[in-house]
Amino acid sequence: MVMAPIPQPWHQWPFLILFFLVLFSCESNLPCRNGVEATQRVFLYPQSPKVSSIVSKGYRTGYHFQPPKNWINGPMYYNGIYHEFYQYNPNGSVWGNIVWGHSVSTDLINWIRLEPAIEGNTPSDINGCWTGSATILTGDQPVIIYTGADTEKRQVQNIVLPKNRSDPYLREWTKPKNNPLIEPVGPGLNSNQFRDPTTGWIGPDGLWRIAVGAELNGYSAALLYKSKDFMQWTRVDHPLYSSNASIMWECPDFFAVLPGKNNGLDLSAAIPNGAKHVLKMSLDSCDKYMIGVYDLKRDMFVPDTVLDDRRLWLRIDYGNYYASKSFFDSKKGRRIIWGWTNETDSTSDDAIPRTIWLDGDGKRLLQWPIEEVESLRRNEVSHQGLELKKDVEIDFELTSIDAADPFDPSWLLDTEKHCREADASVRGGLGPFGLVVLASDNMDEHTTVHFRVYKSDQKYMVLLCSDLRRSSLRPGLYTPAYGGFFEYDLEKEKKISLRTLIDRSAVESFGGGGRACIMARVYPAAVVDGATHMYAFNNGSSTVKVSQLKAWSMTRAQVNVKKG
């Protein structure tokens, strides 16, 4: 859908220019040019047949993890080294011949590319090595469990072990002879919908557990399996959790969190009292999740809230983000999540890790870029001569919250539709206000990242939109208007924060302290030309102040530029 015309040329937007001048007079470091990142599957979006962005140095990201080509997968921390594995076809950006690529890092920012860790060369994975997870077993033993496509093209679960644990990079991995360890057998199972095992965890009985995404009796399920040694597995007679609201869950993830604590929890250790559990699943071209408790007696996940309409389920990210995988970082005691963000005009993917934790009210996950990203920051920038790559933090202070428009709950069913209809040109009470990024000189190309505030009963609902519809003049691109709502206590907070990472073709935004996240991919010609601008704006009837605006230029990370 094409964005509705704005009534006036960009240079006559009073809300943009006046706000820009106010900021200019108050802040000497207003950014005018810019830089961001995120995650999803290649075949979800239409792609341009003409120009592949991945071959253009102007669009290739500067500090998001990117494999040499194709898709990324799952992470692990072991003995001082971070490992990133990715699904990878060495013959091209097409499905089939999938192996596990392997890169290593000491800081999650700079990466060295190694040889593939897993290749399909046995009967249990000859037709592809698909998604899986890493677990650190008792005795400091790493193991990867992954889905393979066997000779019958069934989806089966296999493991690999490092050949030499004294190798700090764990370059070589071996397959035990008893693979596959888990086959799609049992009543109600679909052998073509049985994949993506989770990281293992230990129950109170001392047994290891994993969950596998599956279609069970025509519905979605996270099947539960137990093992003493991670080699011999038995299916539990009930799923960890199942739902009749969908057919199949890809890439399930299961982990524990403490309300209001941004430190992570290791599922291999005892989980403290008061902890919640999160079940994440990938479906409908996005990652959704439920918060609840893990009932140890019944060995089941019990959500705090069950919503029959899956459109209302909480989302990890409201943009181009899919197949995320989390892991416990024992080095810094945090939980880190990775996802896929695909190039929407070619078949390649990027990612940047985020710290993830549970809000103090126990109702929503919060996310924030890992602190290591800040090591790439350079001088805090002014309005002159900025580079394309940027990290921008801005706080919007609301002078009056009485001007908030009423909230309509039906908007939750299609937030993208609401962002299209209530875009940056539509004047409201509190908003829209936010940033215009990657803007060309004449505003023919620009992306808006903005908020709107609504009043609903006794609470306030904040909408974060990332509108890509005018992001590029190039034809054939996928340019939606992403959007997500979150509850916010404006009477207490008074300010709404926005952090946006702008990394050439990647624009990754974190609204309200990470309550809503949107990853987007954009391809304006102005990026290649090196002439983009950034503006702050307010198009609401109520005054919005900028109490803080900071921006940094970003140096380029060393990502797979050399082979180890």
XYZ file of C-alpha atoms in Angstrom:
564
model
C 0.000 0.000 0.000
C 1.282 3.451 -0.901
C 1.463 6.049 1.842
C -1.226 8.698 1.602
C 0.146 12.005 0.292
C 1.169 14.501 2.935
C -0.840 17.702 2.415
C 2.244 19.926 2.189
C 5.780 19.571 0.842
C 8.236 18.483 3.508
C 9.835 21.929 3.757
C 6.447 23.356 4.758
C 5.846 20.870 7.577
C 5.564 23.317 10.491
C 5.643 20.520 13.040
C 8.926 19.176 11.691
C 10.792 22.366 10.944
C 9.746 24.304 14.037
C 10.552 21.419 16.314
C 13.827 20.977 14.497
C 14.706 24.639 15.106
C 13.754 24.439 18.773
C 16.016 21.441 19.198
C 18.713 23.197 17.252
C 18.640 26.149 19.597
C 18.593 23.981 22.731
C 20.934 21.193 21.692
C 24.218 21.729 19.912
C 24.416 18.051 19.004
C 21.292 17.559 16.902
C 22.019 14.790 14.397
C 21.205 15.429 10.748
C 22.374 12.157 9.281
C 22.226 8.756 10.637
C 22.420 4.618 11.234
C 20.331 0.138 12.996
C 19.630 -3.836 12.862
C 17.366 -7.101 13.520
C 15.845 -10.585 12.172
C 13.541 -12.887 9.889
C 13.143 -15.542 7.213
C 14.137 -15.012 3.657
C 11.025 -16.293 1.941
C 8.557 -14.161 3.872
C 8.774 -10.976 1.818
C 8.789 -10.028 -1.852
C 12.219 -9.319 -3.263
C 13.548 -7.150 -6.028
C 14.798 -9.186 -9.012
C 17.185 -6.454 -10.125
C 19.644 -5.229 -7.505
C 20.818 -7.314 -4.576
C 21.521 -5.076 -1.602
C 24.020 -7.512 -0.196
C 26.439 -6.861 -3.038
C 26.210 -3.119 -2.481
C 28.679 -1.757 0.050
C 26.323 1.162 0.504
C 23.640 -1.077 2.056
C 25.721 -3.726 3.814
C 25.459 -3.148 7.557
C 28.484 -1.920 9.461
C 28.023 -3.349 12.963
C 25.263 -5.975 12.822
C 26.340 -9.599 12.613
C 26.096 -10.774 9.040
C 27.272 -14.107 7.646
C 29.233 -14.110 4.373
C 25.862 -14.757 2.763
C 22.493 -16.316 3.552
C 20.793 -17.031 6.901
C 21.811 -16.989 10.564
C 20.951 -19.344 13.443
C 21.867 -19.844 17.116
C 24.393 -18.735 19.791
C 26.463 -20.111 22.702
C 29.026 -18.861 25.249
C 31.752 -21.296 26.248
C 35.107 -20.786 27.992
C 35.468 -17.107 27.140
C 34.297 -17.352 23.521
C 30.930 -16.497 21.999
C 29.863 -18.808 19.176
C 27.346 -17.883 16.507
C 26.076 -20.677 14.279
C 24.033 -19.953 11.198
C 22.102 -21.927 8.626
C 24.081 -21.491 5.506
C 24.053 -22.739 1.930
C 27.627 -22.382 0.637
C 26.310 -22.681 -2.917
C 23.989 -19.670 -2.807
C 21.013 -17.949 -1.185
C 18.538 -20.720 -1.853
C 17.042 -23.467 0.288
C 18.706 -26.855 0.244
C 22.233 -28.059 1.035
C 21.942 -26.340 4.424
C 24.943 -26.577 6.758
C 25.787 -24.850 10.034
C 28.187 -21.970 9.482
C 30.285 -20.960 12.472
C 31.766 -17.643 13.677
C 33.411 -16.750 16.999
C 33.855 -13.578 19.028
C 35.109 -12.342 22.382
C 32.777 -9.336 22.518
C 29.661 -10.165 20.425
C 30.587 -7.319 18.065
C 33.683 -8.411 16.121
C 33.531 -11.874 14.579
C 35.918 -14.334 12.947
C 34.532 -16.798 10.411
C 35.428 -20.485 10.781
C 34.729 -23.600 8.752
C 31.165 -24.991 8.932
C 30.455 -26.797 12.196
C 27.835 -29.249 10.910
C 27.390 -30.601 7.397
C 24.800 -33.021 6.083
C 26.796 -36.201 5.477
C 24.914 -38.916 7.376
C 21.548 -40.596 6.739
C 19.951 -38.541 9.534
C 20.844 -35.131 8.035
C 21.689 -35.805 4.395
C 18.895 -33.473 3.234
C 19.807 -30.549 5.453
C 21.027 -29.441 8.883
C 18.361 -27.152 10.264
C 17.723 -25.123 13.385
C 18.801 -26.285 16.831
C 20.279 -25.181 20.150
C 23.419 -25.483 22.243
C 23.480 -26.735 25.843
C 26.357 -26.887 28.332
C 26.049 -30.230 30.117
C 27.339 -31.207 33.551
C 31.116 -31.347 33.480
C 31.412 -28.355 31.166
C 30.491 -30.399 28.097
C 28.953 -28.429 25.185
C 26.506 -30.219 22.933
C 24.387 -29.092 19.993
C 21.035 -30.680 19.264
C 19.611 -29.874 15.834
C 17.005 -30.934 13.303
C 18.166 -32.936 10.326
C 16.239 -33.967 7.230
C 16.882 -37.672 6.802
C 16.889 -39.871 3.712
C 13.088 -39.985 3.792
C 13.012 -36.202 4.334
C 11.544 -36.714 7.779
C 12.519 -34.172 10.420
C 14.609 -35.879 13.107
C 16.715 -34.621 16.024
C 20.482 -35.180 16.108
C 23.382 -34.098 18.287
C 27.031 -33.209 17.713
C 29.873 -32.923 20.232
C 33.118 -30.935 19.982
C 36.001 -33.072 18.789
C 38.549 -31.253 20.935
C 37.330 -29.209 23.911
C 40.800 -27.766 24.394
C 40.426 -25.909 21.092
C 39.154 -22.483 22.218
C 37.232 -22.044 18.978
C 35.671 -25.546 18.940
C 36.334 -25.761 15.216
C 35.453 -29.424 14.714
C 32.347 -31.314 15.791
C 31.604 -35.044 15.690
C 28.371 -36.986 15.342
C 27.654 -40.023 17.522
C 26.683 -43.176 15.680
C 23.267 -43.396 17.324
C 21.860 -40.333 15.540
C 19.024 -39.589 15.139
C 18.267 -39.505 18.832
C 14.626 -38.480 18.432
C 12.340 -39.466 15.556
C 8.813 -38.231 14.733
C 7.025 -41.292 16.080
C 3.912 -41.403 18.192
C 0.208 -40.750 17.756
C -0.799 -37.487 16.137
C 2.685 -36.422 14.943
C 3.384 -35.000 11.499
C 6.896 -36.082 10.423
C 7.242 -32.942 8.276
C 6.359 -30.595 11.142
C 8.762 -31.681 13.889
C 11.791 -29.461 14.403
C 13.844 -26.817 16.201
C 14.749 -28.343 19.611
C 15.307 -25.930 22.491
C 18.273 -25.564 24.808
C 18.121 -28.253 27.483
C 17.200 -27.668 31.134
C 17.282 -29.846 34.249
C 14.167 -30.655 36.257
C 13.963 -31.354 40.003
C 14.343 -35.079 39.247
C 17.795 -34.447 37.761
C 16.687 -35.327 34.219
C 17.406 -33.196 31.190
C 14.503 -31.813 29.225
C 14.068 -30.239 25.805
C 11.048 -29.068 23.849
C 10.561 -29.626 20.109
C 8.221 -27.613 17.899
C 5.602 -29.841 16.332
C 2.204 -30.249 14.793
C 0.225 -32.539 17.074
C -3.212 -33.711 15.963
C -3.401 -30.739 13.633
C -2.482 -28.145 16.289
C 0.697 -26.464 17.497
C 2.685 -27.949 20.356
C 5.999 -27.781 22.154
C 6.611 -31.481 22.754
C 8.508 -32.404 25.908
C 11.323 -34.986 26.032
C 13.405 -36.274 28.980
C 16.853 -37.836 29.219
C 19.423 -38.875 31.841
C 22.444 -38.373 29.594
C 21.260 -36.229 26.654
C 21.611 -39.307 24.443
C 18.583 -41.486 25.174
C 15.349 -39.509 25.014
C 11.779 -40.370 26.024
C 8.758 -38.385 24.992
C 6.566 -37.229 27.883
C 2.922 -38.207 27.442
C 1.839 -34.552 27.381
C 3.328 -31.474 25.684
C 5.118 -28.745 27.579
C 2.321 -26.625 26.127
C -0.016 -26.792 23.138
C -2.575 -24.544 21.485
C -5.423 -24.999 19.049
C -5.004 -21.371 17.894
C -2.407 -22.339 15.275
C -1.005 -25.341 13.393
C 2.765 -25.313 13.883
C 5.293 -23.480 16.057
C 8.779 -22.998 14.712
C 11.859 -22.241 16.821
C 10.354 -22.567 20.311
C 12.397 -21.114 23.162
C 11.867 -21.692 26.885
C 13.625 -19.762 29.646
C 13.207 -18.334 33.142
C 13.124 -14.655 34.144
C 12.805 -12.651 37.373
C 10.380 -9.699 37.407
C 12.247 -6.402 37.429
C 15.687 -8.039 37.309
C 17.784 -7.599 34.188
C 20.143 -10.418 35.129
C 19.569 -13.730 33.366
C 18.860 -17.163 34.782
C 20.620 -20.395 33.875
C 18.114 -23.209 33.370
C 20.805 -25.721 34.307
C 20.858 -24.270 37.846
C 18.178 -23.960 40.496
C 15.527 -21.401 39.572
C 14.793 -18.967 42.448
C 11.370 -18.483 43.954
C 9.280 -15.814 42.272
C 10.681 -16.516 38.833
C 8.471 -16.638 35.782
C 8.973 -18.670 32.630
C 8.664 -17.558 29.026
C 7.587 -19.729 26.110
C 8.475 -18.130 22.783
C 7.358 -19.447 19.398
C 7.752 -18.363 15.772
C 4.605 -18.183 13.666
C 2.712 -15.763 11.433
C 6.056 -14.367 10.194
C 6.946 -13.075 13.665
C 8.041 -14.177 17.138
C 5.402 -14.300 19.860
C 5.593 -15.281 23.490
C 3.661 -16.112 26.655
C 4.624 -15.438 30.262
C 3.628 -17.914 32.930
C 4.869 -20.473 35.440
C 6.529 -23.841 35.018
C 4.439 -26.313 37.010
C 7.102 -28.749 38.221
C 4.607 -31.343 39.450
C 2.786 -31.576 36.147
C 5.900 -30.762 34.080
C 3.912 -28.212 32.110
C 4.045 -24.539 31.229
C 0.983 -22.640 32.488
C 0.483 -19.165 30.928
C -0.675 -16.321 33.153
C -3.137 -15.342 30.432
C -4.561 -17.463 27.608
C -5.787 -15.536 24.584
C -7.723 -17.483 21.950
C -6.960 -14.917 19.231
C -3.233 -15.244 18.501
C -3.185 -11.779 16.955
C -3.279 -10.510 20.539
C -0.304 -12.555 21.726
C 2.736 -10.555 22.832
C 5.539 -10.139 20.306
C 9.306 -10.052 20.672
C 9.558 -7.541 17.842
C 6.924 -5.784 15.743
C 9.065 -5.521 12.625
C 11.275 -7.703 10.451
C 12.353 -10.243 13.076
C 11.968 -14.021 13.196
C 13.311 -17.336 14.533
C 14.949 -15.774 17.586
C 17.042 -17.821 19.963
C 18.162 -16.887 23.470
C 21.042 -18.127 25.592
C 22.408 -17.526 29.086
C 25.619 -15.523 29.002
C 27.499 -16.795 32.054
C 30.247 -14.230 31.484
C 27.992 -11.303 32.416
C 25.045 -13.084 33.999
C 22.487 -11.974 31.431
C 20.139 -13.534 28.912
C 20.785 -12.586 25.312
C 18.405 -13.063 22.410
C 19.220 -13.184 18.705
C 16.847 -13.128 15.775
C 16.900 -13.064 12.002
C 16.266 -9.942 9.977
C 16.230 -10.597 6.286
C 17.207 -8.292 3.500
C 13.879 -7.534 1.862
C 15.419 -7.080 -1.579
C 17.789 -10.067 -1.493
C 18.276 -13.329 0.359
C 20.659 -12.516 3.185
C 20.288 -11.857 6.888
C 21.707 -9.738 9.692
C 21.422 -9.786 13.473
C 22.478 -7.941 16.585
C 22.147 -9.455 20.068
C 19.843 -7.944 22.671
C 19.676 -8.318 26.417
C 16.212 -9.518 27.430
C 14.502 -9.492 30.831
C 11.078 -9.222 32.473
C 9.430 -5.930 33.427
C 8.782 -5.332 37.111
C 5.047 -5.949 36.734
C 5.713 -9.370 35.227
C 3.575 -8.666 32.166
C 6.044 -7.929 29.368
C 9.592 -8.655 28.273
C 11.999 -5.753 27.882
C 14.894 -5.695 25.408
C 17.906 -3.485 24.889
C 20.970 -3.652 22.631
C 23.877 -5.364 24.374
C 26.182 -2.882 26.085
C 29.085 -3.926 23.852
C 27.498 -2.023 20.969
C 28.438 1.176 22.777
C 32.132 0.349 22.293
C 31.640 1.390 18.654
C 30.465 4.859 19.622
C 32.720 7.760 18.844
C 32.402 11.474 19.570
C 28.916 12.573 20.451
C 27.810 14.164 17.231
C 26.578 17.636 16.352
C 24.393 18.704 13.446
C 27.303 18.835 11.020
C 28.927 16.153 8.915
C 27.573 12.989 10.492
C 28.255 9.552 9.091
C 25.545 7.168 7.991
C 25.894 4.821 10.953
C 24.354 6.146 14.162
C 23.171 5.305 17.650
C 20.541 7.803 18.802
C 18.937 8.133 22.238
C 16.141 10.651 22.771
C 13.705 11.279 25.622
C 10.340 12.890 24.904
C 8.849 14.713 27.873
C 5.065 15.127 27.822
C 3.934 18.458 29.233
C 0.305 17.336 29.461
C -1.160 13.851 29.216
C -4.778 15.044 29.242
C -4.646 15.550 25.471
C -4.353 11.816 24.783
C -6.925 10.524 22.318
C -9.198 7.602 23.328
C -7.900 4.090 22.678
C -9.789 1.573 20.556
C -8.936 -2.061 21.539
C -9.686 -3.227 17.982
C -6.438 -1.571 16.900
C -4.547 -4.380 18.643
C -5.803 -6.825 16.013
C -3.921 -5.063 13.222
C -1.369 -2.541 14.459
C 0.199 -2.188 11.018
C -3.127 -1.065 9.602
C -3.473 1.502 12.363
C 0.060 2.820 11.708
C -0.829 3.245 8.043
C -4.035 5.091 8.796
C -2.635 7.208 11.662
C 0.722 8.002 10.122
C 3.079 10.879 10.863
C 1.019 13.332 8.810
C -2.200 12.741 10.808
C -2.393 15.216 13.665
C -3.405 13.839 17.065
C -3.597 14.925 20.671
C -0.401 13.377 22.043
C 1.523 12.624 18.876
C 2.669 11.636 16.490
C 6.154 12.635 17.664
C 9.497 11.001 17.008
C 12.273 10.861 14.445
C 12.569 11.092 10.678
C 15.663 9.105 9.671
C 17.526 8.297 6.453
C 15.866 11.263 4.793
C 16.969 12.574 1.418
C 17.460 16.299 0.826
C 13.951 16.761 -0.570
C 12.288 14.141 1.678
C 11.318 11.982 -1.307
C 12.891 9.205 0.733
C 12.478 9.016 4.500
C 11.545 6.643 7.316
C 9.591 7.800 10.366
C 9.873 6.235 13.819
C 7.264 7.791 16.049
C 4.929 7.486 19.038
C 1.254 8.138 19.688
C -0.283 8.123 23.156
C -3.846 6.975 23.881
C -5.988 6.857 27.042
C -7.709 3.568 27.852
C -9.762 3.269 31.054
C -7.223 3.767 33.849
C -4.088 3.252 31.757
C -2.238 4.744 28.826
C -1.412 2.849 25.656
C 1.574 3.953 23.604
C 1.908 3.095 19.924
C 5.358 2.819 18.377
C 5.385 2.939 14.570
C 8.202 2.481 12.073
C 6.820 3.616 8.726
C 8.813 2.424 5.718
C 6.355 3.381 2.986
C 8.454 6.320 1.790
C 11.787 4.821 2.750
C 12.999 4.246 -0.818
C 12.248 5.179 -4.415
C 13.515 1.801 -5.580
C 10.719 -0.371 -7.028
C 9.744 -3.837 -5.855
C 10.676 -3.454 -2.183
C 8.658 -4.543 0.839
C 7.871 -1.264 2.622
C 5.264 -1.750 5.365
C 4.305 0.429 8.309
C 5.242 -1.642 11.360
C 3.627 -0.949 14.710
C 3.199 -2.209 18.257
C 1.389 -1.071 21.432
C 2.595 -1.145 25.014
C 1.113 -0.056 28.340
C 2.907 2.813 30.043
C 2.455 4.595 33.366
C 2.702 8.162 32.095
C 1.480 9.665 35.344
C 4.599 8.245 36.976
C 7.151 8.315 34.163
C 6.257 11.551 32.273
C 8.886 10.688 29.632
C 9.021 8.187 26.779
C 12.433 7.109 25.561
C 13.388 6.112 22.046
C 16.659 4.504 21.049
C 17.301 3.887 17.366
C 20.297 2.126 15.866
C 20.782 3.185 12.259
C 23.159 0.991 10.313
C 22.826 1.797 6.612
C 19.961 -0.512 5.565
C 19.004 -1.450 9.133
C 16.844 0.688 11.424
C 16.272 -0.903 14.839
C 14.159 0.951 17.380
C 13.491 0.413 21.089
C 10.556 2.346 22.519
C 9.701 2.974 26.162
C 12.877 1.433 27.563
C 12.544 -1.629 25.330
C 8.832 -2.329 25.855
C 8.282 -2.333 22.096
C 10.961 -3.117 19.529
C 10.837 -2.760 15.761
C 13.486 -3.979 13.367
C 13.255 -2.667 9.801
C 15.249 -2.875 6.575
C 15.263 0.108 4.235
C 17.118 0.879 0.991
C 17.060 4.592 0.168
C 19.254 5.772 -2.680
C 20.409 8.547 -0.374
C 22.336 6.000 1.718
C 24.484 5.040 -1.258
C 24.869 8.696 -2.204
C 25.929 9.508 1.361
C 23.484 12.366 1.826
C 20.900 11.429 4.444
C 19.460 13.540 7.246
C 17.692 13.053 10.556
C 15.010 15.237 12.146
C 12.939 15.207 15.313
C 9.273 16.190 14.957
C 5.997 16.642 16.781
C 2.683 16.742 14.917
C 0.418 16.571 17.961
C -1.653 19.399 19.440
C 0.095 19.042 22.811
C 3.630 20.318 23.350
C 6.347 17.686 23.616
C 9.779 18.604 24.952
C 13.043 16.857 24.244
C 14.691 16.552 27.625
C 17.635 14.594 26.241
C 18.986 13.907 22.782
C 22.291 12.102 22.302
C 23.728 10.653 19.110
C 26.987 9.006 18.222
C 28.729 8.071 15.038
C 29.604 4.368 14.937
C 32.779 2.730 13.750
C 32.564 -0.373 11.620
C 32.818 -3.703 13.416
C 34.978 -6.521 12.076
C 32.315 -9.052 11.093
C 33.443 -12.133 9.197
C 35.943 -10.088 7.212
C 38.632 -12.689 7.797
C 38.706 -16.412 8.240
C 40.097 -18.004 11.375
